[in-house]
Amino acid sequence: VASIVDRLVELGDGLSDPASSYYSGVDCAECDASQPSLVGTWSLQYTDSPDLLALGYNPLAELVRIGQVFDGEAKTIANVIEWKPPSILSSVPFDSLPFKLPFDPLAERLEQRVVLKGSASPSAPRRVDLAVEGIDIVPKMVFGQAGGPIELRGPLSGQVPFGSFDVLYLDETLRITKTVQGGFLAINTRVAQLVEADMDDGFDVADELPSA
């Protein structure tokens, strides 16, 4: 992975304003509008971040996917984690129960989002600084019912630092970033370019563990 990333980073050296969508109070008339934008929905394909890899070892729920939603107008970045019931539940004979459940336990889905405020500057056009905006809980399917997001915001919303990342490579389908704190890589693909079957496969931690 490292050699591929290094090669792509070389190709990405020509990016002039990859974080321009998050410039604040800046007249971006001179920004290169022809370059790819961070704005959009992304799906994580690889990371060496221990915090993210650890999510795959939750005994109470199974990880479906990890992604991000970049909103250039709101200047936010939502870190999205979707969960489903643990696979061990598939061995439970729900059809043999003396009563019929009004929902399919295996179809339950819960999405949690850490919403971050993003900011960038032309003086460091590859870097995006982050602050915690809040947390959203989205019951995509709970007890057979889909619900709207539950938004949790506090008095310090947008003021608590959450680190920074640098854009190493960006095109219309692929994005590679590296955290300033820790130097962890993340490789994401734009969701619009993924087929539905790929999205359903989710994020397999076993496949993403870095080789020794």
mmCIF file of N, CA, C and O in Angstrom, residues 84-92 94 103-109:
data_model
loop_
_atom_site.group_PDB
_atom_site.id
_atom_site.type_symbol
_atom_site.label_atom_id
_atom_site.label_comp_id
_atom_site.label_asym_id
_atom_site.label_seq_id
_atom_site.Cartn_x
_atom_site.Cartn_y
_atom_site.Cartn_z
ATOM 1 N N LYS A 84 -24.804 -2.876 12.094
ATOM 2 C CA LYS A 84 -25.918 -3.815 12.006
ATOM 3 C C LYS A 84 -25.756 -4.840 13.118
ATOM 4 O O LYS A 84 -24.701 -4.905 13.770
ATOM 5 N N PRO A 85 -26.779 -5.661 13.385
ATOM 6 C CA PRO A 85 -26.670 -6.648 14.461
ATOM 7 C C PRO A 85 -25.502 -7.603 14.217
ATOM 8 O O PRO A 85 -25.135 -7.866 13.066
ATOM 9 N N PRO A 86 -24.899 -8.139 15.279
ATOM 10 C CA PRO A 86 -23.778 -9.070 15.110
ATOM 11 C C PRO A 86 -24.203 -10.311 14.339
ATOM 12 O O PRO A 86 -25.354 -10.765 14.436
ATOM 13 N N SER A 87 -23.273 -10.864 13.572
ATOM 14 C CA SER A 87 -23.589 -12.003 12.702
ATOM 15 C C SER A 87 -24.037 -13.229 13.487
ATOM 16 O O SER A 87 -24.715 -14.104 12.940
ATOM 17 N N ILE A 88 -23.687 -13.298 14.778
ATOM 18 C CA ILE A 88 -24.098 -14.448 15.580
ATOM 19 C C ILE A 88 -25.616 -14.556 15.672
ATOM 20 O O ILE A 88 -26.176 -15.636 15.880
ATOM 21 N N LEU A 89 -26.308 -13.424 15.484
ATOM 22 C CA LEU A 89 -27.769 -13.450 15.553
ATOM 23 C C LEU A 89 -28.381 -14.250 14.398
ATOM 24 O O LEU A 89 -29.527 -14.691 14.492
ATOM 25 N N SER A 90 -27.627 -14.427 13.311
ATOM 26 C CA SER A 90 -28.172 -15.174 12.175
ATOM 27 C C SER A 90 -28.404 -16.643 12.516
ATOM 28 O O SER A 90 -29.148 -17.349 11.822
ATOM 29 N N SER A 91 -27.774 -17.122 13.588
ATOM 30 C CA SER A 91 -27.976 -18.521 14.003
ATOM 31 C C SER A 91 -29.146 -18.682 14.971
ATOM 32 O O SER A 91 -29.482 -19.798 15.356
ATOM 33 N N VAL A 92 -29.757 -17.573 15.351
ATOM 34 C CA VAL A 92 -30.907 -17.644 16.262
ATOM 35 C C VAL A 92 -32.154 -18.010 15.465
ATOM 36 O O VAL A 92 -32.474 -17.349 14.467
ATOM 37 N N PHE A 94 -35.298 -17.396 14.904
ATOM 38 C CA PHE A 94 -36.405 -16.484 15.193
ATOM 39 C C PHE A 94 -37.740 -17.045 14.697
ATOM 40 O O PHE A 94 -38.792 -16.812 15.311
ATOM 41 N N PHE A 103 -40.802 -7.335 13.324
ATOM 42 C CA PHE A 103 -39.728 -6.786 12.504
ATOM 43 C C PHE A 103 -38.654 -7.854 12.316
ATOM 44 O O PHE A 103 -38.636 -8.871 13.019
ATOM 45 N N ASP A 104 -37.773 -7.629 11.365
ATOM 46 C CA ASP A 104 -36.679 -8.554 11.098
ATOM 47 C C ASP A 104 -35.449 -8.100 11.890
ATOM 48 O O ASP A 104 -34.858 -7.068 11.570
ATOM 49 N N PRO A 105 -35.048 -8.827 12.914
ATOM 50 C CA PRO A 105 -33.917 -8.395 13.733
ATOM 51 C C PRO A 105 -32.625 -8.241 12.945
ATOM 52 O O PRO A 105 -31.769 -7.429 13.301
ATOM 53 N N LEU A 106 -32.477 -9.013 11.879
ATOM 54 C CA LEU A 106 -31.241 -8.965 11.101
ATOM 55 C C LEU A 106 -31.196 -7.779 10.145
ATOM 56 O O LEU A 106 -30.148 -7.491 9.567
ATOM 57 N N ALA A 107 -32.315 -7.097 9.968
ATOM 58 C CA ALA A 107 -32.373 -5.953 9.054
ATOM 59 C C ALA A 107 -32.136 -4.619 9.760
ATOM 60 O O ALA A 107 -32.158 -3.567 9.121
ATOM 61 N N GLU A 108 -31.916 -4.663 11.070
ATOM 62 C CA GLU A 108 -31.713 -3.433 11.824
ATOM 63 C C GLU A 108 -30.426 -2.716 11.387
ATOM 64 O O GLU A 108 -29.408 -3.357 11.097
ATOM 65 N N ARG A 109 -30.481 -1.399 11.319
ATOM 66 C CA ARG A 109 -29.322 -0.588 10.932
ATOM 67 C C ARG A 109 -29.314 0.700 11.752
ATOM 68 O O ARG A 109 -30.352 1.357 11.909
#
